[in-house]
mmCIF file of C-alpha atoms in Angstrom:
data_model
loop_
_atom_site.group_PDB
_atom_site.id
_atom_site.type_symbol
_atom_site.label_atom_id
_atom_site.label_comp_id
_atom_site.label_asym_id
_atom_site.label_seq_id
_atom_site.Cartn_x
_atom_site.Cartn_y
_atom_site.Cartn_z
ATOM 1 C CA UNK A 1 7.518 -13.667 -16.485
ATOM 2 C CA UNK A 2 4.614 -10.846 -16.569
ATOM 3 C CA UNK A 3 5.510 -8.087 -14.118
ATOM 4 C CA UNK A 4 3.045 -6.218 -12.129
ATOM 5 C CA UNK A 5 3.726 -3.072 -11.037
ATOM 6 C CA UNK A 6 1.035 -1.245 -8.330
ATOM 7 C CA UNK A 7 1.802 2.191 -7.361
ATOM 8 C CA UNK A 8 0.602 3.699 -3.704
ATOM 9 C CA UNK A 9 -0.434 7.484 -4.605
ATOM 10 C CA UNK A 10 -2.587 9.619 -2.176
ATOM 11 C CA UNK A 11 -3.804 11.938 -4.842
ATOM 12 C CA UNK A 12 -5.716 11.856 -8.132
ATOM 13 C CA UNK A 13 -3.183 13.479 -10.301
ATOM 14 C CA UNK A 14 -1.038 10.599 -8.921
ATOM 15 C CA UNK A 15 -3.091 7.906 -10.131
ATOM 16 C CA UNK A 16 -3.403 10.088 -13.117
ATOM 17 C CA UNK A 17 0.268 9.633 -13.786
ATOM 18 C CA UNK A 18 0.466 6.446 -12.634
ATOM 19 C CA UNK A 19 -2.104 5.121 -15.284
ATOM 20 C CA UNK A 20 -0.430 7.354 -18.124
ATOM 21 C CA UNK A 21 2.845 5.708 -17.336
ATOM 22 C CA UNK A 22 1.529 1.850 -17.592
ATOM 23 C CA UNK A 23 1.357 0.747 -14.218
ATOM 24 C CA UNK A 24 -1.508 -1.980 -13.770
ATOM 25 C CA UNK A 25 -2.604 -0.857 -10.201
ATOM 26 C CA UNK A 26 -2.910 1.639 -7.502
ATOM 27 C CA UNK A 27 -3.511 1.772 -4.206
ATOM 28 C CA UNK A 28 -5.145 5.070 -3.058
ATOM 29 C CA UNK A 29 -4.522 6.180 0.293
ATOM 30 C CA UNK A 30 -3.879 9.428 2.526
ATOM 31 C CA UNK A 31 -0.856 10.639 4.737
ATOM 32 C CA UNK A 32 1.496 8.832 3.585
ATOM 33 C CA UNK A 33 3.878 9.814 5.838
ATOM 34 C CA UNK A 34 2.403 8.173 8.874
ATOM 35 C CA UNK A 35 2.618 5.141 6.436
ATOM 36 C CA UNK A 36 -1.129 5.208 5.021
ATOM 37 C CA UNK A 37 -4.431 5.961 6.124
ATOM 38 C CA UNK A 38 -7.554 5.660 4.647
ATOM 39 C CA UNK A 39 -8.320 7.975 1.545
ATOM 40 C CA UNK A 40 -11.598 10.043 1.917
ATOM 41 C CA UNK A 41 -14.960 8.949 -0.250
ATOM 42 C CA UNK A 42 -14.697 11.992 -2.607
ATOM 43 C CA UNK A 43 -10.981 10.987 -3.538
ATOM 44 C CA UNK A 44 -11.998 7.321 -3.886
ATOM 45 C CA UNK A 45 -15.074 8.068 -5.947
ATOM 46 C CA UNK A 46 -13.082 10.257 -8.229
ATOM 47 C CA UNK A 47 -10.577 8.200 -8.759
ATOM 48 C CA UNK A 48 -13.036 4.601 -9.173
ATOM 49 C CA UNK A 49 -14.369 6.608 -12.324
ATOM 50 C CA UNK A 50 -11.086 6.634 -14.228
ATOM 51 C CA UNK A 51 -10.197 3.728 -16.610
ATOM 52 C CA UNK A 52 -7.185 1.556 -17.829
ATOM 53 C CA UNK A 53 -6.115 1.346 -14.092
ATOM 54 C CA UNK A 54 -7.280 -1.155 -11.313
ATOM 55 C CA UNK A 55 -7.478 0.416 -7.597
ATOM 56 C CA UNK A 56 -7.520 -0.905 -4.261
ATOM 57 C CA UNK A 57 -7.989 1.478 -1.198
ATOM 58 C CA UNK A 58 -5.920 1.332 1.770
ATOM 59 C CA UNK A 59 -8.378 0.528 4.793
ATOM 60 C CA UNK A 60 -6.092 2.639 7.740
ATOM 61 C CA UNK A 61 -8.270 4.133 10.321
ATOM 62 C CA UNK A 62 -5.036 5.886 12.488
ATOM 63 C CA UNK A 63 -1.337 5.540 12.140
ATOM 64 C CA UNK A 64 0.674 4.028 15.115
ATOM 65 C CA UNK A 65 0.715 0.145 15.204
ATOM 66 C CA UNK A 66 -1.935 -2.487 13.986
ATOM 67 C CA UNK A 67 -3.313 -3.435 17.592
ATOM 68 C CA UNK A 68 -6.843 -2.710 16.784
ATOM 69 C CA UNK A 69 -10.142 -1.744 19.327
ATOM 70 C CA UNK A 70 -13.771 -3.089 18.398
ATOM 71 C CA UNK A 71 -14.566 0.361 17.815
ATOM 72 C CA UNK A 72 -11.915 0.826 15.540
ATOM 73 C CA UNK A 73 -12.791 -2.989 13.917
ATOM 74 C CA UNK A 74 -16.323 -1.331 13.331
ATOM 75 C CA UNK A 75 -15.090 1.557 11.617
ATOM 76 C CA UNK A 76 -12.688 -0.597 9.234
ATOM 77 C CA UNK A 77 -15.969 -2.496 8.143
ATOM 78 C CA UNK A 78 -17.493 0.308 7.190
ATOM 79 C CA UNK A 79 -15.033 2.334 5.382
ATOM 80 C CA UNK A 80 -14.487 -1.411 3.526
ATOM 81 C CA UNK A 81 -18.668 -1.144 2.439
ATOM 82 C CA UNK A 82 -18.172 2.410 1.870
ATOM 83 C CA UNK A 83 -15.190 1.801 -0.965
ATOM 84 C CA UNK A 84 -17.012 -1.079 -2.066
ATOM 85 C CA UNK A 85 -19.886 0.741 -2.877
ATOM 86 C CA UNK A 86 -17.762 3.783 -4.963
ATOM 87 C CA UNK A 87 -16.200 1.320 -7.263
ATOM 88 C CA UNK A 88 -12.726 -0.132 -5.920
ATOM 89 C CA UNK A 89 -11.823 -3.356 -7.168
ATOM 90 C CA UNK A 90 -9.902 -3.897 -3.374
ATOM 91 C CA UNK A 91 -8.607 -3.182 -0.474
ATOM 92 C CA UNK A 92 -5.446 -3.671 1.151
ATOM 93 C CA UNK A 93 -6.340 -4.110 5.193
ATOM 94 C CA UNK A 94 -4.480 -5.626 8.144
ATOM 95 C CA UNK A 95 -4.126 -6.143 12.126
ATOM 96 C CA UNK A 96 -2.186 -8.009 14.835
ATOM 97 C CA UNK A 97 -2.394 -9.334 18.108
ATOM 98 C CA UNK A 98 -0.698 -7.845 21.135
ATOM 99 C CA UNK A 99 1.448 -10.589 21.229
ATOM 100 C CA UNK A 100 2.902 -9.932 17.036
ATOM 101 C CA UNK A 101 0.111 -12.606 15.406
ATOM 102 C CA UNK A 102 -2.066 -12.052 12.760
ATOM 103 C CA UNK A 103 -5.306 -11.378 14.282
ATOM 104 C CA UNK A 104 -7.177 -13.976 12.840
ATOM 105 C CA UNK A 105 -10.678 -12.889 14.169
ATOM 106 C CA UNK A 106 -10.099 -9.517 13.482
ATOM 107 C CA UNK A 107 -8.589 -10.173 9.457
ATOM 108 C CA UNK A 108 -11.805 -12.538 8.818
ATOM 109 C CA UNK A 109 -14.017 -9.679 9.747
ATOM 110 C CA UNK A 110 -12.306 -7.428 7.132
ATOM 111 C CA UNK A 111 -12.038 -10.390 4.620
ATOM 112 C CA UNK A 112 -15.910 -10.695 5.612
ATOM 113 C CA UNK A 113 -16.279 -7.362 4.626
ATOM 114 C CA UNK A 114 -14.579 -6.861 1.250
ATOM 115 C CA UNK A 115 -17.336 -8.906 -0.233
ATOM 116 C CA UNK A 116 -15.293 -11.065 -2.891
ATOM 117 C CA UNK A 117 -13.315 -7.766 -3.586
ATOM 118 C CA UNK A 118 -9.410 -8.122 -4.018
ATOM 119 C CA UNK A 119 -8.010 -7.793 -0.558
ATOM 120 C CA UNK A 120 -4.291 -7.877 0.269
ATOM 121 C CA UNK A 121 -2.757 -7.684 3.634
ATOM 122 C CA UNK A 122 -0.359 -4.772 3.926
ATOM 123 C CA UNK A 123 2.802 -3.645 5.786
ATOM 124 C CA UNK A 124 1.387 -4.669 9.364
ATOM 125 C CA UNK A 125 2.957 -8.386 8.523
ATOM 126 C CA UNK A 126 6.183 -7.035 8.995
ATOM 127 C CA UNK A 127 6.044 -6.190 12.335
ATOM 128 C CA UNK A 128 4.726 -9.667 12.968
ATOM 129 C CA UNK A 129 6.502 -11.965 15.184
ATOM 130 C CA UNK A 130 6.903 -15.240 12.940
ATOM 131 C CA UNK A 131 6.878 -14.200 9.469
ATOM 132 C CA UNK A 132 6.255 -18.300 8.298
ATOM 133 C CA UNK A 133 3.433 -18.463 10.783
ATOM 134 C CA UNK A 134 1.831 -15.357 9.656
ATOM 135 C CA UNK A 135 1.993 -16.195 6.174
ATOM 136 C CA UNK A 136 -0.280 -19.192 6.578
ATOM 137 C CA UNK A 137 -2.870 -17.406 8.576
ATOM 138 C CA UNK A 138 -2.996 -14.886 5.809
ATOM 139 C CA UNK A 139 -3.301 -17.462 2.981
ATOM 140 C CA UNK A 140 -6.054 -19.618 5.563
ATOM 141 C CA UNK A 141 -8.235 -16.101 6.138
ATOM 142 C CA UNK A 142 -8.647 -15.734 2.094
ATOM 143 C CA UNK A 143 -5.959 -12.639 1.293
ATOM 144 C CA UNK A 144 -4.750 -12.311 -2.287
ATOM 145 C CA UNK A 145 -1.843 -11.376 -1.897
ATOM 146 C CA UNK A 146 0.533 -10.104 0.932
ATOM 147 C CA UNK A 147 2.381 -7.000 0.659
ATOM 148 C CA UNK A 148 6.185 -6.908 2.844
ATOM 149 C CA UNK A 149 9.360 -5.620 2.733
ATOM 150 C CA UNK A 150 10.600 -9.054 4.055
ATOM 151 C CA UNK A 151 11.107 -7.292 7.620
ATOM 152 C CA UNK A 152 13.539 -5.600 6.544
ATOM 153 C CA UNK A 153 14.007 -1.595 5.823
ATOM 154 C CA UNK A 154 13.920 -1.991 2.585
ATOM 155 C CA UNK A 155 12.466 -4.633 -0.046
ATOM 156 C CA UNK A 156 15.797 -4.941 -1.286
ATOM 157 C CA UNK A 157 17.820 -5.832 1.682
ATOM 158 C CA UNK A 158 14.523 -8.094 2.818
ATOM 159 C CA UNK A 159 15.046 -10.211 -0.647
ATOM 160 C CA UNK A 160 16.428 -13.506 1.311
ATOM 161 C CA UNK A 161 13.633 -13.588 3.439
ATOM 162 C CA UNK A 162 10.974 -12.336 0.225
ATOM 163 C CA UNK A 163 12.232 -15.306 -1.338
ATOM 164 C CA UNK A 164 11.632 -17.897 1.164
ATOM 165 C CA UNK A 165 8.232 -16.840 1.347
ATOM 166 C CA UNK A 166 7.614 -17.062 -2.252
ATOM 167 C CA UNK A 167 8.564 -20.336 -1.761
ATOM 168 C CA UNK A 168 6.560 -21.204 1.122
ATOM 169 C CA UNK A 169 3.268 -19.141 -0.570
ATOM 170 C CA UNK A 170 3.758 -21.834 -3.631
ATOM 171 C CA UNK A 171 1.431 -19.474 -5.852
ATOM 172 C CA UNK A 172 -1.600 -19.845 -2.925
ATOM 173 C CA UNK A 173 -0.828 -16.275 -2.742
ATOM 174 C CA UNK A 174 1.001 -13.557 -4.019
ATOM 175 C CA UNK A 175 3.593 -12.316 -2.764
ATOM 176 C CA UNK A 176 4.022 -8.554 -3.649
ATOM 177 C CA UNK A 177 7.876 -6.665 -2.409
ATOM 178 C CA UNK A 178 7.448 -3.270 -1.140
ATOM 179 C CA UNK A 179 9.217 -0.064 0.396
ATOM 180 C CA UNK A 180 12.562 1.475 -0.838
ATOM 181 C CA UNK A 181 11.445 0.209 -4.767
ATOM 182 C CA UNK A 182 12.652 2.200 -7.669
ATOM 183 C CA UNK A 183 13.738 1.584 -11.545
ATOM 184 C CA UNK A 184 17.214 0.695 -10.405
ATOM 185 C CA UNK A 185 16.002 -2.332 -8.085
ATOM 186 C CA UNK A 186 12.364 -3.451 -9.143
ATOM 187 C CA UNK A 187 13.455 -6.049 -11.271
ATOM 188 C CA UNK A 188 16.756 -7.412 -9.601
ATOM 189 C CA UNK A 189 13.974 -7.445 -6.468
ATOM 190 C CA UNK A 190 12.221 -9.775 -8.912
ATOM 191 C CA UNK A 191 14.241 -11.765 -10.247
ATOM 192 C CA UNK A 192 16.034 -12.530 -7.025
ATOM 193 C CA UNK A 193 12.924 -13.590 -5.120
ATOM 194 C CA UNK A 194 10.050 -15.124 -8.378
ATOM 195 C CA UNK A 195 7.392 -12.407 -7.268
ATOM 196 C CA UNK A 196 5.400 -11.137 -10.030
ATOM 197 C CA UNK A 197 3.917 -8.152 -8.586
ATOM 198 C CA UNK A 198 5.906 -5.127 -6.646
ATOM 199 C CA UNK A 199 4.822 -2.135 -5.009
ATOM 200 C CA UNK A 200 6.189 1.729 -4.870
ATOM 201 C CA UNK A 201 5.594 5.166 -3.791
ATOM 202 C CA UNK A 202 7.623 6.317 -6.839
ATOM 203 C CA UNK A 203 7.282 9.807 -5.402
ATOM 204 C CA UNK A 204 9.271 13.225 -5.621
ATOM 205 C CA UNK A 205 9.319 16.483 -4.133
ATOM 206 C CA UNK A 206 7.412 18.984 -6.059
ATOM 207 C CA UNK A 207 7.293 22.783 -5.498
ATOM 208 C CA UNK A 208 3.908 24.449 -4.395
ATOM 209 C CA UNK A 209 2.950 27.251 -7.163
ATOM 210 C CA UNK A 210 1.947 29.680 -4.554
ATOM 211 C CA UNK A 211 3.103 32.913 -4.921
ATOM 212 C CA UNK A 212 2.204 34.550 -1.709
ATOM 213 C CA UNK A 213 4.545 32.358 1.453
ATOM 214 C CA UNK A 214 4.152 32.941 4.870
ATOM 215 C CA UNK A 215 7.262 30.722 5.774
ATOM 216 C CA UNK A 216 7.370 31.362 9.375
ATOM 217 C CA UNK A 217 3.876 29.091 9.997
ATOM 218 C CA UNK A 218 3.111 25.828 9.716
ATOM 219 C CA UNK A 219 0.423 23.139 9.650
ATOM 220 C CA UNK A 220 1.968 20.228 11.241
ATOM 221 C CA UNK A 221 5.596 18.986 12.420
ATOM 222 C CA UNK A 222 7.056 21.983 13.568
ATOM 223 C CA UNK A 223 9.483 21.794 10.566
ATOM 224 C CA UNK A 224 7.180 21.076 7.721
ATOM 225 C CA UNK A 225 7.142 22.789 4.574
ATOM 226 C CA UNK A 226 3.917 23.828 3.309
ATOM 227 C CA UNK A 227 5.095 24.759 -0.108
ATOM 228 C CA UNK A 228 6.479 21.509 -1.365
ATOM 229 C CA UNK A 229 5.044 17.587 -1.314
ATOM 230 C CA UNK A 230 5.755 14.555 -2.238
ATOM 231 C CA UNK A 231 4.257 13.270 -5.299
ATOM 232 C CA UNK A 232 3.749 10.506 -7.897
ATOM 233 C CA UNK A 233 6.574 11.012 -10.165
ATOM 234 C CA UNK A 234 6.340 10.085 -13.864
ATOM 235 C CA UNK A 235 9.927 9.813 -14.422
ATOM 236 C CA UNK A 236 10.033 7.371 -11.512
ATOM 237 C CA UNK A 237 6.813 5.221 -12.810
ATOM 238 C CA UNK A 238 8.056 5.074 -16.848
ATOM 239 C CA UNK A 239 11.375 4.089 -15.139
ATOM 240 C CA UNK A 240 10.346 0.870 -13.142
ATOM 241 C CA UNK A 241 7.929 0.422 -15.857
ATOM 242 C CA UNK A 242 10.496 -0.041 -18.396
ATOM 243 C CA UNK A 243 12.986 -1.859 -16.139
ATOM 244 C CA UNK A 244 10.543 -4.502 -15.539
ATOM 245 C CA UNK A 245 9.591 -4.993 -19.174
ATOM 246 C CA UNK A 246 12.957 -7.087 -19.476
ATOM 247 C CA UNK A 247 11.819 -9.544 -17.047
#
């Protein structure tokens, strides 16, 4: 089968890397260490003028769960128009009830919204309280695919679950494993379950080249490091890249 790998970057030198190394997608985002938020209109305009690599925007207005206020509803729409109108080919959106649904009224807003752009329905389905349920609203509301670690902590140890919902999707949607993915699981994650596309940070820590540290201050947590991040690494992307070419 044709593997699709999609890498989730929150810079441009990572979707840089990520297109040099052959994946087929990105999505573009920002802190992802709260799990994603949206990315800001000069990073997705940047990035929309770059070739040879499709990108969907992660539509994320705060971290914390997926329970979501009109106001908040509002600003989704809009920041949906707004990477519409810079050039994504997606984005990847998502909410629940208070009660662990899909919100139906809520998704068919965003859906609304996209415009006939790609739109996939991220993470939020796996804190959803009937996975088989939730799948068919998603497929009913339009998504393209549905991105899930199988409720589990990582795609790999979600894999039964992945698999029944392959099944159950029957190719009206795409199923696409995420979280914990890296060359020595993508394609046993693959294989094991009949998804065709996967999902990955791929990241690494990488050393600040500041010279001048003040060590004692910081700008967040009160034990972050403001001389080091986590970034798109190319060793990582070549290596899933190449693992899933045997597919």
């Amino acid at each position: 089968m044709t593997a699709l790998l999609e890498i989730c970057t929150g810079s441009y030198d990572g979707v840089l890397t990520a297109a040099r190394c052959g994946a087929a997608r990105v999505e573009l985002c920002s802190g992802l260490d709260e799990g994603g938020l949206t990315p800001s209109a000069g990073l997705i305009r940047s990035v929309c003028a770059l070739e040879g690599i499709r990108k969907h925007v992660l539509i994320r207005p705060r971290g914390g769960d997926f329970l979501y206020t009109p106001e908040e509803l509002r600003i989704m729409e809009t920041d949906i128009r707004m990477a519409h109108e810079l050039g994504a080919d997606g984005v990847v959106v998502g909410a629940l009830t208070a009660d662990g649904d899909v919100d139906e009224e809520a998704a068919e807003r965003l859906v609304e919204a996209a415009g006939g752009m790609s739109v996939t329905f991220h993470r939020a389905f796996d804190l959803c309280a009937d996975p088989f349920a939730a799948l068919e609203s998603i497929i009913r509301l339009g998504f393209h695919r549905l991105l899930t670690s199988g409720r589990a902590a990582t795609a790999e140890k979600g894999i039964p679950l992945l698999r029944q919902l392959v099944e159950q999707a029957a190719g009206r949607i795409s199923v696409m494993p995420g979280c914990g993915v890296g060359p020595g699981n993508a394609a046993l994650i693959l294989r094991e379950t009949g998804a065709r596309e996967i999902h990955a940070s791929a990241r690494e820590r990488m050393d600040s080249r500041m010279r001048y540290r003040l060590n004692d201050v910081t700008m967040g947590k009160n034990d972050s490091d403001e001389y080091s991040r986590l970034e798109t690494s190319e060793e990582k992307v070549r290596g899933i890249v190449q693992s899933l070419a045997g597919l």
